[in-house]
XYZ file of C-alpha atoms in Angstrom:
588
model
C -0.003 0.000 -0.001
C 2.949 2.299 0.625
C 3.922 2.140 -3.046
C 0.413 3.087 -4.137
C 0.303 6.029 -1.738
C 3.421 7.471 -3.389
C 1.902 7.445 -6.865
C 1.506 10.892 -8.446
C -1.975 12.385 -7.975
C -2.541 12.382 -11.728
C -1.952 8.597 -11.901
C -4.289 7.942 -8.966
C -6.998 10.042 -10.604
C -6.710 8.047 -13.854
C -7.010 4.782 -11.904
C -10.150 5.966 -10.155
C -11.647 7.235 -13.419
C -11.120 3.785 -14.938
C -12.803 2.093 -11.965
C -15.692 4.538 -12.065
C -16.433 4.864 -15.762
C -15.474 1.487 -17.254
C -17.699 -1.556 -17.194
C -20.804 -1.492 -19.373
C -19.559 0.303 -22.459
C -21.628 -0.336 -25.563
C -20.423 -2.839 -28.119
C -21.673 -0.795 -31.039
C -19.581 2.179 -32.193
C -22.660 4.393 -32.326
C -23.572 3.369 -28.787
C -20.130 4.410 -27.534
C -20.866 8.016 -28.548
C -22.902 8.332 -25.361
C -21.140 6.041 -22.934
C -18.493 6.967 -20.460
C -20.673 5.193 -17.869
C -19.591 2.090 -16.007
C -19.637 0.174 -12.724
C -19.074 3.093 -10.311
C -16.849 0.946 -8.084
C -14.830 3.838 -6.713
C -16.710 3.889 -3.383
C -14.381 1.237 -1.893
C -11.389 3.462 -2.655
C -12.712 6.048 -0.176
C -12.005 3.631 2.700
C -8.396 2.752 1.821
C -6.391 5.752 2.990
C -6.565 9.515 3.303
C -4.546 9.965 0.096
C -6.930 7.759 -1.882
C -9.990 9.345 -0.306
C -8.790 12.805 -1.245
C -8.481 11.839 -4.915
C -11.522 9.575 -5.189
C -13.940 11.815 -3.280
C -13.938 14.508 -5.942
C -14.827 12.026 -8.694
C -17.441 10.258 -6.594
C -19.255 13.311 -5.263
C -19.107 15.326 -8.479
C -21.192 12.655 -10.224
C -24.763 12.063 -9.099
C -25.857 8.527 -9.970
C -29.290 6.949 -10.345
C -29.143 3.393 -11.706
C -32.582 1.808 -12.079
C -33.097 -1.961 -12.264
C -30.176 -3.062 -10.072
C -30.247 -5.424 -7.088
C -29.920 -2.517 -4.643
C -33.184 -1.534 -2.993
C -34.523 1.694 -1.542
C -37.600 1.590 0.708
C -40.117 4.412 0.278
C -43.691 5.082 1.303
C -44.828 3.874 -2.109
C -42.984 0.585 -1.810
C -39.572 -0.834 -2.638
C -37.586 0.495 -5.599
C -34.644 -1.280 -7.176
C -32.245 1.610 -7.598
C -28.564 2.234 -6.937
C -27.726 5.804 -6.064
C -25.272 8.034 -4.212
C -27.612 11.010 -3.894
C -28.057 10.684 -0.144
C -24.287 10.449 0.434
C -23.775 13.618 -1.623
C -26.474 15.502 0.274
C -25.182 14.415 3.683
C -21.555 15.198 2.834
C -22.296 18.757 1.721
C -20.772 18.211 -1.744
C -24.056 18.898 -3.559
C -23.061 22.439 -4.672
C -19.976 20.908 -6.355
C -21.814 18.123 -8.217
C -21.446 18.777 -11.958
C -23.072 15.814 -13.727
C -25.961 13.385 -13.457
C -25.837 9.803 -14.723
C -29.123 7.970 -15.326
C -28.871 4.266 -16.200
C -32.210 2.568 -16.763
C -32.740 -1.174 -17.089
C -36.502 -1.002 -16.764
C -39.593 0.652 -18.186
C -39.831 4.477 -18.155
C -42.543 4.504 -15.504
C -40.118 2.963 -13.000
C -37.575 5.699 -13.697
C -39.961 8.396 -12.493
C -40.602 6.503 -9.251
C -36.900 5.810 -8.705
C -35.990 9.473 -9.245
C -38.349 10.324 -6.420
C -36.999 7.489 -4.259
C -33.388 8.585 -4.826
C -34.122 12.031 -3.333
C -32.680 13.733 -6.428
C -36.038 15.367 -7.134
C -37.008 18.120 -4.754
C -33.600 19.785 -4.709
C -32.125 22.266 -7.139
C -28.646 21.307 -8.368
C -27.238 24.573 -9.757
C -23.793 23.171 -10.619
C -24.954 20.188 -12.702
C -24.337 21.070 -16.348
C -24.012 17.579 -17.892
C -26.530 14.738 -18.207
C -25.743 11.146 -19.229
C -28.965 9.266 -20.016
C -28.607 5.579 -20.925
C -31.733 3.510 -21.619
C -30.784 0.795 -24.133
C -33.856 -1.384 -23.873
C -36.561 -0.889 -26.488
C -39.849 -0.594 -24.633
C -42.461 0.194 -27.266
C -45.174 2.597 -26.260
C -48.622 2.159 -27.749
C -50.943 5.127 -28.375
C -53.264 3.902 -25.633
C -50.445 3.671 -23.052
C -51.221 6.897 -21.260
C -49.330 5.768 -18.150
C -46.123 5.481 -20.153
C -46.640 8.928 -21.673
C -47.281 10.415 -18.240
C -44.121 8.734 -16.869
C -42.014 10.192 -19.698
C -43.517 13.637 -19.087
C -42.805 13.352 -15.359
C -39.168 12.416 -15.971
C -38.696 15.448 -18.206
C -40.330 17.765 -15.688
C -38.241 16.387 -12.816
C -35.009 16.916 -14.741
C -35.987 20.421 -15.858
C -36.814 21.536 -12.342
C -33.707 19.996 -10.769
C -31.051 21.127 -13.289
C -31.581 24.794 -14.252
C -28.088 25.181 -15.777
C -27.949 22.078 -17.973
C -25.691 22.666 -21.023
C -24.522 19.205 -22.170
C -26.784 16.214 -22.918
C -25.615 12.707 -23.884
C -28.594 10.405 -24.325
C -29.221 6.908 -25.709
C -32.705 5.470 -25.620
C -34.882 2.927 -27.347
C -38.044 4.469 -25.969
C -40.349 7.071 -27.473
C -43.749 8.371 -26.529
C -46.989 7.640 -28.360
C -46.233 10.447 -30.820
C -42.877 8.922 -31.778
C -40.856 11.661 -30.056
C -37.590 10.938 -28.290
C -37.860 10.195 -24.574
C -36.106 13.436 -23.548
C -37.745 15.604 -26.210
C -39.338 18.028 -23.734
C -36.091 18.509 -21.838
C -34.135 19.168 -25.039
C -36.820 21.518 -26.334
C -36.683 23.763 -23.262
C -32.910 23.725 -22.842
C -32.082 24.023 -26.559
C -31.288 27.785 -26.526
C -28.685 27.154 -23.813
C -27.191 23.820 -24.908
C -23.569 23.625 -26.047
C -23.422 19.847 -26.602
C -26.204 17.542 -27.783
C -25.519 13.859 -28.416
C -28.627 11.766 -29.074
C -28.665 8.112 -30.152
C -31.943 6.235 -30.683
C -32.461 2.535 -31.232
C -35.472 3.299 -33.398
C -36.657 6.300 -35.352
C -35.103 9.471 -33.969
C -37.486 12.411 -33.957
C -37.291 15.606 -31.968
C -40.280 17.920 -31.837
C -38.655 21.259 -31.035
C -38.422 24.070 -33.581
C -36.259 26.553 -31.713
C -32.906 27.827 -32.909
C -29.802 26.540 -31.178
C -27.658 29.645 -31.106
C -25.049 28.363 -28.624
C -24.794 24.758 -29.829
C -21.186 23.719 -30.537
C -21.345 19.912 -30.799
C -24.287 18.139 -32.437
C -24.379 14.338 -32.730
C -27.541 12.541 -33.820
C -27.688 8.856 -34.787
C -30.264 6.142 -35.072
C -29.208 2.526 -34.749
C -32.165 1.403 -36.880
C -32.041 1.015 -40.650
C -32.653 4.552 -41.816
C -33.105 4.309 -45.564
C -35.091 1.989 -47.804
C -34.136 2.240 -51.467
C -36.723 0.742 -53.779
C -37.693 1.086 -57.417
C -40.899 3.012 -57.972
C -43.689 1.211 -59.747
C -43.556 1.399 -63.506
C -39.806 2.097 -63.667
C -37.625 0.238 -66.108
C -33.952 -0.107 -66.888
C -34.323 2.107 -69.959
C -35.451 5.132 -68.004
C -32.901 7.904 -67.819
C -34.327 9.603 -64.724
C -34.392 7.278 -61.753
C -36.051 8.392 -58.563
C -35.542 7.141 -55.044
C -38.141 6.460 -52.416
C -36.521 7.158 -49.090
C -37.852 6.591 -45.620
C -35.715 8.605 -43.248
C -35.753 7.667 -39.575
C -33.475 10.550 -38.541
C -34.925 14.028 -38.154
C -32.170 16.621 -37.675
C -33.332 19.804 -35.944
C -32.808 23.240 -37.434
C -29.723 24.785 -35.851
C -27.399 27.702 -36.523
C -24.661 26.362 -38.750
C -22.360 29.241 -37.856
C -21.994 28.093 -34.228
C -21.220 24.413 -34.817
C -17.711 23.096 -34.221
C -18.564 19.375 -34.508
C -21.349 17.810 -36.578
C -21.949 14.057 -36.576
C -25.246 12.802 -38.028
C -26.543 9.624 -39.583
C -27.832 7.616 -41.178
C -29.158 10.325 -43.472
C -30.523 10.452 -47.005
C -28.049 11.387 -49.751
C -30.451 14.106 -50.843
C -31.219 17.291 -48.895
C -28.217 16.841 -46.656
C -28.158 20.462 -45.579
C -31.915 21.043 -45.515
C -32.058 21.283 -41.674
C -29.524 24.106 -41.769
C -31.283 26.558 -44.072
C -34.841 27.404 -45.177
C -36.556 26.151 -48.306
C -38.974 28.204 -50.356
C -42.251 26.312 -50.196
C -43.581 27.830 -53.442
C -40.609 26.938 -55.675
C -39.176 24.152 -53.499
C -35.631 25.530 -53.892
C -33.231 26.731 -51.195
C -33.670 30.240 -49.890
C -30.350 31.977 -50.584
C -30.898 34.420 -47.746
C -30.556 31.598 -45.210
C -27.898 29.536 -46.948
C -25.565 28.336 -44.162
C -21.868 28.859 -43.886
C -20.246 26.552 -41.346
C -17.784 29.188 -40.262
C -16.522 27.386 -37.136
C -17.016 23.741 -38.126
C -13.821 21.727 -37.712
C -15.038 18.128 -37.592
C -17.757 16.649 -39.840
C -19.039 13.076 -39.996
C -21.789 12.038 -42.401
C -23.230 8.509 -42.292
C -25.572 7.577 -45.116
C -28.159 4.823 -45.420
C -27.495 1.154 -46.079
C -28.658 -0.742 -49.139
C -30.525 -3.915 -48.316
C -30.481 -6.131 -51.384
C -28.887 -6.677 -54.783
C -31.882 -5.219 -56.584
C -31.621 -2.059 -54.522
C -27.884 -1.873 -55.190
C -28.545 -2.237 -58.938
C -31.062 0.598 -58.781
C -28.615 2.801 -56.882
C -25.952 2.098 -59.504
C -28.290 3.234 -62.283
C -29.294 6.325 -60.337
C -25.668 7.258 -59.691
C -25.109 7.613 -63.446
C -27.549 10.502 -63.580
C -27.297 12.003 -60.095
C -23.653 11.984 -59.116
C -23.993 14.308 -56.122
C -27.676 14.884 -55.389
C -29.183 17.424 -53.080
C -30.588 20.942 -53.087
C -27.103 22.416 -53.473
C -26.710 20.982 -57.014
C -29.951 22.508 -58.268
C -28.632 26.036 -57.812
C -24.917 25.341 -57.980
C -24.305 26.608 -54.442
C -22.872 24.584 -51.583
C -22.250 25.551 -47.937
C -18.811 26.883 -47.090
C -16.469 25.169 -44.617
C -13.584 27.621 -44.101
C -12.288 25.926 -40.902
C -12.975 22.252 -41.688
C -10.099 19.975 -40.648
C -11.609 16.492 -40.271
C -14.063 14.800 -42.646
C -15.626 11.336 -42.325
C -17.958 9.919 -44.973
C -19.598 6.507 -44.590
C -21.575 4.549 -47.190
C -22.113 7.365 -49.644
C -24.127 5.731 -52.492
C -23.161 8.091 -55.347
C -19.978 9.396 -56.942
C -17.647 9.922 -54.008
C -15.148 11.817 -56.163
C -17.645 14.553 -57.040
C -19.013 14.634 -53.513
C -15.597 15.406 -52.001
C -15.147 18.293 -54.420
C -17.737 20.183 -52.373
C -15.334 20.391 -49.430
C -12.059 22.313 -49.010
C -9.726 19.444 -49.888
C -6.580 21.590 -49.721
C -7.073 22.342 -46.005
C -8.276 18.968 -44.685
C -5.956 17.342 -42.149
C -7.908 14.130 -41.446
C -9.950 12.037 -43.887
C -11.933 8.843 -43.310
C -13.857 7.007 -46.044
C -15.849 3.868 -45.279
C -17.755 1.771 -47.833
C -17.871 4.444 -50.525
C -18.060 2.211 -53.592
C -18.911 4.361 -56.594
C -15.974 5.872 -58.518
C -13.626 5.136 -55.628
C -10.666 4.207 -57.825
C -10.842 7.592 -59.544
C -10.075 9.269 -56.209
C -6.527 10.445 -55.497
C -5.270 11.458 -52.058
C -2.700 13.742 -53.678
C -5.294 16.520 -54.009
C -5.410 16.751 -50.188
C -2.209 18.760 -49.959
C -2.167 19.095 -46.137
C -3.495 15.637 -45.240
C -1.929 14.221 -42.071
C -4.036 11.131 -41.414
C -6.192 8.943 -43.649
C -8.321 5.905 -42.866
C -9.676 4.338 -46.035
C -11.825 1.293 -46.749
C -10.745 -0.059 -50.132
C -13.778 -1.617 -51.857
C -13.549 -4.563 -54.193
C -12.727 -3.362 -57.702
C -15.585 -3.927 -60.189
C -13.317 -4.898 -63.093
C -11.589 -8.159 -63.903
C -8.188 -6.632 -63.189
C -9.173 -5.714 -59.641
C -5.805 -6.613 -58.094
C -4.028 -4.294 -60.507
C -6.486 -1.483 -59.747
C -5.964 -1.922 -56.013
C -2.188 -1.942 -56.337
C -2.267 1.193 -58.503
C -4.440 3.025 -55.985
C -2.257 1.945 -53.050
C 0.841 3.059 -54.939
C -0.654 6.544 -55.306
C -1.582 6.623 -51.617
C 2.050 5.867 -50.727
C 3.135 9.008 -52.568
C 1.410 11.471 -50.170
C 4.425 12.835 -48.331
C 2.469 14.787 -45.679
C 0.823 11.740 -44.097
C 1.683 10.873 -40.507
C -0.944 8.164 -40.057
C -2.302 5.851 -42.776
C -4.828 3.020 -42.475
C -5.852 0.969 -45.516
C -8.417 -1.794 -45.080
C -9.804 -4.131 -47.724
C -13.190 -5.825 -47.594
C -11.485 -9.144 -48.374
C -7.881 -9.650 -47.254
C -5.962 -10.988 -50.241
C -2.341 -10.635 -51.224
C -1.460 -7.267 -52.803
C 1.988 -6.177 -53.950
C 3.195 -3.005 -52.298
C 4.791 -0.226 -54.368
C 8.531 -0.347 -54.987
C 9.155 3.215 -53.756
C 7.718 5.143 -50.829
C 7.356 8.867 -50.255
C 5.887 8.624 -46.758
C 8.785 10.423 -45.148
C 6.788 11.623 -42.094
C 4.700 8.492 -41.498
C 4.512 7.366 -37.871
C 1.513 4.984 -37.818
C 0.695 2.482 -40.568
C -2.166 -0.039 -40.716
C -2.235 -2.312 -43.771
C -5.171 -4.715 -43.432
C -5.041 -5.576 -47.124
C -2.951 -8.752 -47.248
C 0.780 -8.888 -47.959
C 3.817 -11.160 -47.988
C 5.814 -11.600 -44.820
C 9.053 -10.625 -46.568
C 7.691 -7.137 -47.244
C 7.482 -6.245 -43.546
C 11.259 -5.928 -43.404
C 11.229 -3.537 -46.348
C 8.587 -1.368 -44.679
C 10.679 -1.001 -41.557
C 13.815 -0.088 -43.514
C 12.097 2.440 -45.774
C 9.935 4.200 -43.176
C 12.481 5.805 -40.877
C 10.041 7.412 -38.412
C 7.514 4.572 -38.048
C 6.330 4.027 -34.470
C 3.347 1.705 -34.946
C 2.847 -0.919 -37.663
C -0.044 -3.311 -38.240
C 0.010 -5.759 -41.149
C -2.067 -8.695 -42.369
C 0.026 -11.611 -43.626
C -1.620 -13.776 -46.273
C 1.453 -15.378 -47.844
C 4.684 -16.846 -46.456
C 7.419 -18.086 -48.787
C 8.873 -21.547 -48.294
C 12.587 -21.889 -47.475
C 13.425 -22.749 -51.074
C 11.480 -19.858 -52.581
C 12.879 -17.444 -50.033
C 16.452 -18.539 -50.814
C 15.861 -18.073 -54.543
C 14.227 -14.684 -53.912
C 17.223 -13.469 -51.901
C 19.745 -14.737 -54.462
C 18.228 -12.694 -57.285
C 17.275 -9.677 -55.143
C 19.220 -6.477 -55.960
C 21.760 -5.594 -53.289
C 20.311 -2.217 -52.312
C 21.783 -2.133 -48.818
C 25.470 -2.652 -48.060
C 26.554 -5.269 -45.573
C 27.674 -3.702 -42.321
C 26.967 -3.992 -38.642
C 24.305 -1.272 -38.944
C 22.112 -3.077 -41.492
C 21.162 -5.733 -38.944
C 18.928 -3.225 -37.135
C 15.708 -2.668 -39.067
C 14.257 0.233 -37.063
C 15.161 2.331 -34.047
C 11.752 4.060 -33.739
C 9.155 1.255 -33.963
C 7.424 0.712 -30.616
C 4.384 -1.428 -31.517
C 4.113 -4.211 -34.092
C 0.876 -6.076 -34.878
C 0.905 -9.211 -37.041
C -2.392 -10.750 -38.173
C -2.259 -14.119 -39.965
C -5.070 -14.855 -42.429
C -5.681 -17.934 -44.635
C -2.407 -19.680 -43.823
C -1.829 -23.394 -43.325
C -0.589 -24.553 -39.917
C 2.978 -25.057 -41.140
C 3.055 -21.621 -42.782
C 1.659 -20.044 -39.619
C 4.534 -21.525 -37.603
C 7.037 -20.251 -40.124
C 5.482 -16.767 -40.153
C 5.605 -16.565 -36.337
C 9.241 -17.707 -36.305
C 10.145 -15.003 -38.827
C 8.228 -12.462 -36.732
C 10.281 -13.396 -33.655
C 13.552 -12.878 -35.535
C 12.250 -9.631 -36.978
C 11.400 -8.393 -33.469
C 14.973 -9.175 -32.432
C 16.216 -6.699 -35.039
C 14.064 -3.852 -33.668
C 15.622 -2.801 -30.350
C 13.007 -0.084 -29.762
C 10.061 -2.530 -29.862
C 7.926 -2.397 -26.707
C 4.923 -4.576 -27.602
C 4.130 -7.298 -30.129
C 0.494 -8.142 -30.949
C -1.076 -11.137 -32.681
C -4.223 -13.298 -32.513
C -5.025 -15.121 -29.300
C -4.558 -18.558 -30.859
C -0.999 -17.708 -31.949
C 0.302 -16.182 -28.711
C 1.673 -19.424 -27.255
C 3.551 -20.367 -30.425
C 4.917 -16.845 -30.810
C 6.151 -16.853 -27.214
C 7.925 -20.136 -27.876
C 9.588 -18.685 -30.991
C 10.790 -15.665 -29.030
C 12.256 -17.920 -26.330
C 14.148 -19.820 -29.042
C 15.600 -16.555 -30.344
C 16.711 -15.536 -26.864
C 18.256 -18.939 -26.224
C 20.255 -18.849 -29.454
C 23.693 -17.692 -28.297
C 25.025 -17.635 -31.868
C 22.406 -15.192 -33.118
C 23.994 -12.285 -35.040
C 21.756 -9.731 -33.272
C 21.412 -8.428 -29.731
C 18.068 -9.764 -28.515
C 18.222 -8.670 -24.878
C 15.358 -6.215 -25.360
C 12.964 -9.114 -26.019
C 12.887 -9.893 -22.280
C 11.129 -6.546 -21.680
C 8.831 -6.714 -24.698
C 5.130 -7.373 -24.033
C 3.096 -9.954 -25.947
C -0.518 -8.843 -26.429
C -3.692 -10.017 -28.086
C -5.010 -8.096 -31.070
C -7.821 -5.744 -30.121
C -10.414 -6.101 -32.894
């Protein structure tokens, strides 16, 4: 215990934050937008020592907790409620004026939440310092129009929260519940607090609909997602393949509120329709059905933008989308008048599942000033896209779709070769839908690259070349799909050009690499053993390596290979650093 008491306060605080917030994080990426909530097990730390209590008390008492549906019970005049809470401890300790956030975790119907809020003693007091609300209700309890009790319970919850938190400015909410009108569970709370909100993150498991119409003048961060299937592409009746004007019937389950575009710093919405993307951000003339130029938005402060589009459900729908993309490369109200919103400060752009010409769509953004770019499942005209036009790009994460032509491997290799010529990149991640062997380019221009993720399939012998060429690489992740036999490797080395002179310095591959991840895919058992043995010898030639990652099923064999390298007294390399290197499982 003495050693732990001498830890720096910053380290102790991080330990307590992990204990408090980690535990029930959502498995879905969209769900994690809301969740820093966890097990709240920091209470035991208050009883260890005065040093621990001093650091843990601030975290514990600054967060008011009401967890409904647990095994803990609270006895009230109305009966027993299953709720876990620290409200009474906060009130008795006198820390209530310093409490800054409320966490509501519900594993029950909404009507029980209203009762448990009353039982927790949170209602009835005004909490002037609480400015952040975390609302987590993942279960989907459907509300029928005749369920007036459920509607009343939702109204009560909103009224309780409004009366108790007069200075609420940040809302993070996930819910699968809506009222009989289809509105989000916290719609009333958001509606009243909207003029004062700075952060709004809302994730719904069904259709996401907010009923407010007020302007959000102070809103800085807006995140709205629905985990349901948001778009349904279908061919209208009477359409044929010969028609030149294809229309789309869309059923949007995400309703984005009208906000002031000029105030936003972060915008993350989806799934949305590929048409009328910016309709919530400016008015539309009802008579002519065209954008009103007087209210055309300019995202003057926006720095981070993420757009997630709908998912196609079948091959027939995909065929219809392909025909439509020939005639409507970048649809939306902006193309009808030739005007698009301005993004003078945009630095990060993420586009997912855009169903039309991605090349033309990206032309609507300031490509010369973007620093971070992420493209996921953007199929149409992908191989016409070049990263060289992003002159200041520092990081790129790209999903490489399967090429539509017969020479798909050649198309992929050509595109990858162009990506390796962007000299400004510091982080590059290339992922293929199907991991198959692809030849890497012969020359690299990634002089500043520090992090590289190649989940595209490659030969094991090319890992050594990557480490030699990329002088500043600190993290490398590769997918190995081919390992040469001893005979083929000997022949390959005998005919290989002698690019590097033989000296004592050529035995070290890298002096900067700290993390290496090797993923083996579609290899026979004998080839897997050979690949792991080569990986162990490669790690011995990287003295700066701190951690080596691979799949769980290969960890034991890899550890054995590393022990063999360490036990080899005649090895031409110094492998003493392997004793301090960590072996880890790949985090998928």
